[in-house]
mmCIF file of C-alpha atoms in Angstrom:
data_model
loop_
_atom_site.group_PDB
_atom_site.id
_atom_site.type_symbol
_atom_site.label_atom_id
_atom_site.label_comp_id
_atom_site.label_asym_id
_atom_site.label_seq_id
_atom_site.Cartn_x
_atom_site.Cartn_y
_atom_site.Cartn_z
ATOM 1 C CA MET W 1 3.739 14.540 -12.511
ATOM 2 C CA ILE W 2 1.256 11.838 -9.625
ATOM 3 C CA LEU W 3 3.455 11.845 -6.138
ATOM 4 C CA ILE W 4 1.377 9.504 -4.727
ATOM 5 C CA LYS W 5 2.180 8.919 -0.104
ATOM 6 C CA GLY W 6 2.580 5.660 0.683
ATOM 7 C CA ALA W 7 4.183 2.773 -0.816
ATOM 8 C CA GLY W 8 2.314 -0.685 0.383
ATOM 9 C CA ASP W 9 0.996 -3.434 -1.545
ATOM 10 C CA LEU W 10 -1.988 -1.671 -2.810
ATOM 11 C CA ALA W 11 -0.079 2.090 -3.006
ATOM 12 C CA THR W 12 2.090 0.017 -5.635
ATOM 13 C CA GLY W 13 -0.852 -1.357 -7.359
ATOM 14 C CA VAL W 14 -1.773 2.006 -8.038
ATOM 15 C CA ALA W 15 1.640 2.773 -9.161
ATOM 16 C CA HIS W 16 2.297 -0.211 -11.424
ATOM 17 C CA ARG W 17 -1.146 0.428 -13.087
ATOM 18 C CA LEU W 18 0.107 4.960 -13.616
ATOM 19 C CA LYS W 19 3.240 4.003 -14.695
ATOM 20 C CA LYS W 20 2.210 1.370 -17.183
ATOM 21 C CA CYS W 21 0.123 3.837 -18.690
ATOM 22 C CA GLY W 22 2.639 6.467 -18.831
ATOM 23 C CA PHE W 23 2.250 8.364 -15.555
ATOM 24 C CA ASP W 24 5.671 9.962 -13.624
ATOM 25 C CA ILE W 25 5.612 8.862 -10.230
ATOM 26 C CA VAL W 26 6.988 9.494 -7.589
ATOM 27 C CA MET W 27 6.119 7.992 -4.503
ATOM 28 C CA THR W 28 6.419 9.340 -0.151
ATOM 29 C CA GLU W 29 7.528 6.413 3.152
ATOM 30 C CA ILE W 30 7.670 6.441 6.061
ATOM 31 C CA PRO W 31 11.406 5.700 7.551
ATOM 32 C CA LYS W 32 10.581 2.391 8.616
ATOM 33 C CA PRO W 33 7.461 0.904 6.152
ATOM 34 C CA THR W 34 5.976 -1.519 8.031
ATOM 35 C CA THR W 35 4.105 -3.565 4.952
ATOM 36 C CA VAL W 36 3.460 -6.539 4.774
ATOM 37 C CA ARG W 37 2.640 -7.371 1.368
ATOM 38 C CA ARG W 38 6.609 -6.667 0.430
ATOM 39 C CA THR W 39 7.383 -8.336 -2.104
ATOM 40 C CA VAL W 40 4.710 -6.559 -3.820
ATOM 41 C CA ALA W 41 5.865 -3.124 -2.473
ATOM 42 C CA PHE W 42 7.830 -0.642 -3.902
ATOM 43 C CA SER W 43 7.840 0.876 0.292
ATOM 44 C CA GLN W 44 10.593 -2.101 0.501
ATOM 45 C CA ALA W 45 13.489 0.243 -1.568
ATOM 46 C CA VAL W 46 13.868 2.194 2.134
ATOM 47 C CA TYR W 47 15.398 -0.896 2.835
ATOM 48 C CA ASP W 48 16.680 -2.012 -0.776
ATOM 49 C CA LYS W 49 17.670 1.118 -2.675
ATOM 50 C CA GLU W 50 15.849 -0.421 -5.450
ATOM 51 C CA VAL W 51 12.581 -3.253 -6.087
ATOM 52 C CA ASP W 52 11.452 -4.508 -9.041
ATOM 53 C CA VAL W 53 7.172 -5.039 -9.334
ATOM 54 C CA GLU W 54 6.200 -6.972 -11.973
ATOM 55 C CA GLY W 55 8.853 -5.457 -14.391
ATOM 56 C CA ILE W 56 8.963 -1.904 -12.788
ATOM 57 C CA ARG W 57 11.228 -0.639 -11.060
ATOM 58 C CA ALA W 58 11.537 1.526 -7.789
ATOM 59 C CA VAL W 59 14.693 3.348 -6.439
ATOM 60 C CA LEU W 60 15.044 5.611 -3.718
ATOM 61 C CA ALA W 61 15.397 9.049 -4.037
ATOM 62 C CA TYR W 62 17.515 10.712 -0.671
ATOM 63 C CA LYS W 63 16.599 14.514 -2.294
ATOM 64 C CA LYS W 64 14.022 16.070 -4.979
ATOM 65 C CA ASP W 65 17.464 16.242 -7.428
ATOM 66 C CA ASP W 66 17.609 12.365 -7.249
ATOM 67 C CA ILE W 67 13.816 12.838 -8.553
ATOM 68 C CA TYR W 68 13.913 14.003 -11.623
ATOM 69 C CA LYS W 69 17.192 11.126 -12.410
ATOM 70 C CA ILE W 70 14.688 8.307 -11.723
ATOM 71 C CA ILE W 71 11.762 9.363 -13.109
ATOM 72 C CA LYS W 72 14.546 10.622 -16.631
ATOM 73 C CA ASN W 73 15.955 6.668 -15.874
ATOM 74 C CA GLY W 74 11.953 5.044 -16.678
ATOM 75 C CA ASP W 75 11.565 4.894 -12.699
ATOM 76 C CA ILE W 76 9.611 5.529 -10.064
ATOM 77 C CA ALA W 77 11.307 7.433 -7.749
ATOM 78 C CA VAL W 78 10.117 6.439 -3.583
ATOM 79 C CA ILE W 79 12.034 9.392 -1.459
ATOM 80 C CA VAL W 80 11.466 8.781 2.242
ATOM 81 C CA ASP W 81 9.170 11.902 3.682
ATOM 82 C CA GLU W 82 6.276 11.553 6.151
ATOM 83 C CA ASN W 83 4.720 14.209 5.555
ATOM 84 C CA ALA W 84 5.403 14.369 2.145
ATOM 85 C CA ARG W 85 6.250 18.171 2.017
ATOM 86 C CA ILE W 86 7.993 17.154 -0.806
ATOM 87 C CA ILE W 87 4.382 18.354 -2.790
ATOM 88 C CA GLU W 88 6.050 22.016 -2.208
ATOM 89 C CA ASP W 89 8.974 21.795 -3.963
ATOM 90 C CA ILE W 90 7.535 19.330 -7.614
ATOM 91 C CA LYS W 91 3.628 20.401 -7.266
ATOM 92 C CA PRO W 92 2.550 17.368 -8.919
ATOM 93 C CA ASP W 93 -0.376 17.276 -10.842
ATOM 94 C CA VAL W 94 -2.413 14.447 -8.832
ATOM 95 C CA VAL W 95 -2.069 13.546 -5.123
ATOM 96 C CA ILE W 96 -3.706 10.809 -4.161
ATOM 97 C CA ASP W 97 -3.447 9.551 -0.472
ATOM 98 C CA ALA W 98 -2.514 5.318 -0.449
ATOM 99 C CA ILE W 99 -1.704 5.183 3.227
ATOM 100 C CA ILE W 100 -4.787 2.825 4.251
ATOM 101 C CA ALA W 101 -4.727 4.393 7.749
ATOM 102 C CA LYS W 102 -8.168 5.065 7.917
ATOM 103 C CA LYS W 103 -7.923 7.999 8.479
ATOM 104 C CA ASN W 104 -7.460 11.818 7.179
ATOM 105 C CA LEU W 105 -3.033 12.776 8.059
ATOM 106 C CA GLY W 106 -2.569 15.853 6.574
ATOM 107 C CA THR W 107 -4.235 15.179 3.188
ATOM 108 C CA ASN W 108 -5.778 18.943 1.258
ATOM 109 C CA ILE W 109 -8.638 19.561 -1.309
ATOM 110 C CA ASN W 110 -5.690 22.030 -2.449
ATOM 111 C CA ASP W 111 -2.594 20.247 -2.704
ATOM 112 C CA ALA W 112 -3.026 19.139 -6.466
ATOM 113 C CA LYS W 113 -5.518 20.130 -9.366
ATOM 114 C CA ILE W 114 -6.355 16.795 -8.148
ATOM 115 C CA VAL W 115 -6.852 14.913 -5.238
ATOM 116 C CA ILE W 116 -7.752 11.469 -4.752
ATOM 117 C CA ALA W 117 -7.462 9.657 -1.291
ATOM 118 C CA LEU W 118 -8.031 5.331 -1.543
ATOM 119 C CA GLY W 119 -10.824 4.144 1.406
ATOM 120 C CA PRO W 120 -12.549 5.168 4.568
ATOM 121 C CA GLY W 121 -11.407 9.270 6.447
ATOM 122 C CA PHE W 122 -11.877 11.232 3.993
ATOM 123 C CA GLU W 123 -15.039 12.307 2.164
ATOM 124 C CA ALA W 124 -15.030 13.091 -2.206
ATOM 125 C CA GLY W 125 -16.221 16.991 -3.042
ATOM 126 C CA ILE W 126 -13.907 17.982 1.411
ATOM 127 C CA ASP W 127 -11.199 16.343 2.170
ATOM 128 C CA CYS W 128 -10.039 15.432 -1.710
ATOM 129 C CA HIS W 129 -11.913 15.514 -5.364
ATOM 130 C CA CYS W 130 -12.730 11.471 -5.786
ATOM 131 C CA VAL W 131 -12.547 8.626 -3.365
ATOM 132 C CA VAL W 132 -11.885 5.166 -4.063
ATOM 133 C CA GLU W 133 -13.591 1.728 -2.423
ATOM 134 C CA THR W 134 -10.888 -0.063 -0.546
ATOM 135 C CA GLN W 135 -13.201 -2.869 0.860
ATOM 136 C CA ARG W 136 -13.286 -6.324 -0.045
ATOM 137 C CA GLY W 137 -16.718 -6.970 -2.294
ATOM 138 C CA HIS W 138 -19.343 -5.479 -4.957
ATOM 139 C CA TYR W 139 -17.787 -2.437 -4.481
ATOM 140 C CA LEU W 140 -14.484 -2.546 -4.396
ATOM 141 C CA GLY W 141 -12.285 -0.018 -6.472
ATOM 142 C CA LYS W 142 -15.758 2.181 -7.502
ATOM 143 C CA ALA W 143 -14.136 5.721 -7.912
ATOM 144 C CA ILE W 144 -17.245 8.245 -5.697
ATOM 145 C CA TYR W 145 -17.173 12.068 -6.079
ATOM 146 C CA LYS W 146 -19.791 13.026 -3.406
ATOM 147 C CA GLY W 147 -19.603 11.323 0.150
ATOM 148 C CA SER W 148 -17.047 8.628 1.072
ATOM 149 C CA ALA W 149 -15.748 5.230 1.301
ATOM 150 C CA ILE W 150 -17.192 2.202 4.223
ATOM 151 C CA PRO W 151 -16.514 2.574 6.642
ATOM 152 C CA ASN W 152 -13.800 0.499 8.827
ATOM 153 C CA THR W 153 -15.683 -2.750 10.285
ATOM 154 C CA GLY W 154 -12.116 -3.711 11.812
ATOM 155 C CA ILE W 155 -12.548 -7.203 9.600
ATOM 156 C CA PRO W 156 -10.004 -7.929 7.572
ATOM 157 C CA GLY W 157 -11.361 -9.234 3.960
ATOM 158 C CA ASN W 158 -12.779 -12.920 2.976
ATOM 159 C CA ILE W 159 -10.379 -15.117 1.242
ATOM 160 C CA GLY W 160 -10.943 -18.656 1.262
ATOM 161 C CA GLY W 161 -13.453 -18.246 4.221
ATOM 162 C CA TYR W 162 -11.097 -16.840 6.615
ATOM 163 C CA THR W 163 -10.829 -13.826 7.517
ATOM 164 C CA ILE W 164 -9.272 -12.422 11.049
ATOM 165 C CA GLU W 165 -7.113 -15.881 11.138
ATOM 166 C CA ARG W 166 -5.289 -15.292 8.287
ATOM 167 C CA ILE W 167 -3.701 -11.985 10.444
ATOM 168 C CA ILE W 168 -0.404 -13.219 11.657
ATOM 169 C CA ARG W 169 -0.148 -10.434 14.993
ATOM 170 C CA ALA W 170 2.342 -9.801 17.456
ATOM 171 C CA GLU W 171 1.822 -11.457 20.757
ATOM 172 C CA ASP W 172 4.129 -8.987 22.550
ATOM 173 C CA ASP W 173 5.796 -5.328 22.483
ATOM 174 C CA GLY W 174 8.979 -5.691 20.844
ATOM 175 C CA LYS W 175 11.680 -6.507 17.738
ATOM 176 C CA ILE W 176 9.713 -9.295 15.772
ATOM 177 C CA MET W 177 11.566 -12.001 14.199
ATOM 178 C CA PRO W 178 10.547 -14.638 12.038
ATOM 179 C CA VAL W 179 10.046 -17.733 11.340
ATOM 180 C CA SER W 180 8.870 -18.379 8.436
ATOM 181 C CA LYS W 181 8.970 -16.940 5.063
ATOM 182 C CA ILE W 182 6.862 -15.659 2.062
ATOM 183 C CA GLY W 183 6.222 -17.658 -0.321
ATOM 184 C CA ASP W 184 6.539 -20.345 2.837
ATOM 185 C CA TYR W 185 3.693 -23.348 3.338
ATOM 186 C CA VAL W 186 2.643 -23.425 7.049
ATOM 187 C CA GLN W 187 0.151 -25.097 8.986
ATOM 188 C CA LYS W 188 -2.550 -23.920 11.294
ATOM 189 C CA GLY W 189 -0.040 -24.272 14.728
ATOM 190 C CA ASP W 190 3.300 -23.633 13.315
ATOM 191 C CA ILE W 191 4.956 -20.881 14.411
ATOM 192 C CA VAL W 192 5.556 -18.500 12.213
ATOM 193 C CA ALA W 193 7.855 -15.172 14.114
ATOM 194 C CA TYR W 194 8.758 -14.463 17.533
ATOM 195 C CA VAL W 195 8.792 -11.108 19.352
ATOM 196 C CA ASN W 196 11.310 -10.989 21.800
ATOM 197 C CA ASN W 197 10.803 -15.338 23.475
ATOM 198 C CA ALA W 198 6.919 -14.972 22.556
ATOM 199 C CA PRO W 199 5.993 -17.005 19.611
ATOM 200 C CA ILE W 200 2.830 -16.060 17.083
ATOM 201 C CA TYR W 201 1.163 -19.142 15.842
ATOM 202 C CA ALA W 202 -0.183 -19.598 12.648
ATOM 203 C CA GLN W 203 -3.325 -19.392 12.577
ATOM 204 C CA LEU W 204 -4.702 -21.914 9.331
ATOM 205 C CA SER W 205 -2.911 -23.396 7.116
ATOM 206 C CA GLY W 206 -1.841 -21.476 4.170
ATOM 207 C CA ILE W 207 1.036 -19.732 2.541
ATOM 208 C CA VAL W 208 3.096 -17.363 4.513
ATOM 209 C CA ARG W 209 1.781 -13.833 1.302
ATOM 210 C CA GLY W 210 2.841 -11.149 4.483
ATOM 211 C CA MET W 211 5.575 -10.672 6.555
ATOM 212 C CA LEU W 212 7.408 -7.729 8.110
ATOM 213 C CA GLN W 213 10.638 -7.097 7.321
ATOM 214 C CA GLU W 214 13.006 -8.590 10.669
ATOM 215 C CA GLY W 215 14.095 -6.128 13.874
ATOM 216 C CA LEU W 216 11.195 -4.245 13.203
ATOM 217 C CA GLU W 217 9.277 -3.011 16.617
ATOM 218 C CA VAL W 218 6.397 -4.064 16.854
ATOM 219 C CA TYR W 219 3.711 -3.503 19.509
ATOM 220 C CA LYS W 220 1.292 -6.133 20.782
ATOM 221 C CA GLY W 221 -1.637 -7.086 18.729
ATOM 222 C CA MET W 222 -0.132 -4.891 15.271
ATOM 223 C CA LYS W 223 -0.606 -7.098 12.491
ATOM 224 C CA SER W 224 2.496 -8.567 11.031
ATOM 225 C CA GLY W 225 2.324 -10.579 8.752
ATOM 226 C CA ASP W 226 -1.081 -12.566 6.764
ATOM 227 C CA ILE W 227 -1.061 -16.433 5.681
ATOM 228 C CA ASP W 228 -3.199 -17.421 2.340
ATOM 229 C CA PRO W 229 -5.353 -20.720 1.918
ATOM 230 C CA ARG W 230 -5.609 -20.517 -1.480
ATOM 231 C CA CYS W 231 -2.540 -22.024 -1.149
ATOM 232 C CA GLU W 232 -1.135 -20.153 -5.299
ATOM 233 C CA ARG W 233 2.445 -19.655 -4.136
ATOM 234 C CA ASN W 234 2.434 -16.791 -7.796
ATOM 235 C CA HIS W 235 0.352 -14.521 -5.394
ATOM 236 C CA CYS W 236 3.146 -13.738 -2.679
ATOM 237 C CA PHE W 237 5.523 -12.181 -5.897
ATOM 238 C CA THR W 238 2.398 -11.052 -8.009
ATOM 239 C CA ILE W 239 0.356 -7.695 -7.168
ATOM 240 C CA SER W 240 -3.230 -8.545 -5.810
ATOM 241 C CA ASP W 241 -7.139 -8.793 -7.326
ATOM 242 C CA LYS W 242 -7.961 -5.790 -4.563
ATOM 243 C CA ALA W 243 -4.991 -3.228 -5.752
ATOM 244 C CA ARG W 244 -5.883 -3.929 -9.578
ATOM 245 C CA SER W 245 -9.387 -3.225 -8.755
ATOM 246 C CA ILE W 246 -8.824 0.217 -6.969
ATOM 247 C CA ALA W 247 -6.220 0.611 -9.416
ATOM 248 C CA GLY W 248 -8.577 0.734 -11.904
ATOM 249 C CA GLY W 249 -10.549 3.170 -9.518
ATOM 250 C CA VAL W 250 -7.627 5.811 -9.360
ATOM 251 C CA LEU W 251 -7.433 5.406 -13.286
ATOM 252 C CA GLU W 252 -11.094 6.561 -13.973
ATOM 253 C CA GLY W 253 -10.827 9.448 -11.129
ATOM 254 C CA ILE W 254 -7.661 10.935 -13.032
ATOM 255 C CA LEU W 255 -8.991 11.149 -16.387
ATOM 256 C CA PHE W 256 -12.791 11.334 -15.659
ATOM 257 C CA LEU W 257 -11.833 14.774 -13.774
ATOM 258 C CA SER W 258 -9.516 15.837 -15.953
ATOM 259 C CA ASN W 259 -11.715 15.948 -18.061
ATOM 260 C CA THR W 260 -14.816 17.618 -16.569
ATOM 261 C CA GLN W 261 -11.959 20.072 -14.947
ATOM 262 C CA GLU W 262 -11.087 21.309 -18.288
ATOM 263 C CA ASN W 263 -14.706 21.531 -19.182
#
């Protein structure tokens, strides 16, 4: 069994690939997930009880016994367990930290026989057995067995020539009320959401690829959505190239470490 900490869009890409390869998967989440790309994230099961992403279904589990029932039914189990304490109960063969917090929130190399972490904040050989690069560019998806991923730059990846303009950020503290839905086309200057009475404007024209769950509490400057200038609407409902690349690195890590540890 593989336990994945986090069930956002990148974690979902990893889970989808591993499930396709025949692994049993359980994912942990926080009580109110803040995933932006909700249409391609198994974290949405926390709100909707179950969700389908490209033919793979994830179902919300409420307790340990539910996990085994869901997996036996051929689905991915998602459980609200912010600190992943379920690790002690189910003793997974592999633990993957896919929270993408840019820092280690508690993952230990002794959590499982194989421990893999995504992105910066981890050192392979110290915190985990393998780190997978998450920064867009030449090294995206690389499995690292000694050292760390590229440090967080704070600048979003370049898509269609845009970086920081792609990100929809809250203009105030409070509850977010989206005006635009995922998949909607917007023009630069359009109001895409409100926080209290503070409007959030699109910084470029394109397709709304991500938007937080309506009513979520946000803080000023918090990432609340994103706009894709490529205007390919189907991209909103399919796993991204980035997520698939990272998933490939994770799969390599599992197979490589399984073979080397046995020998």
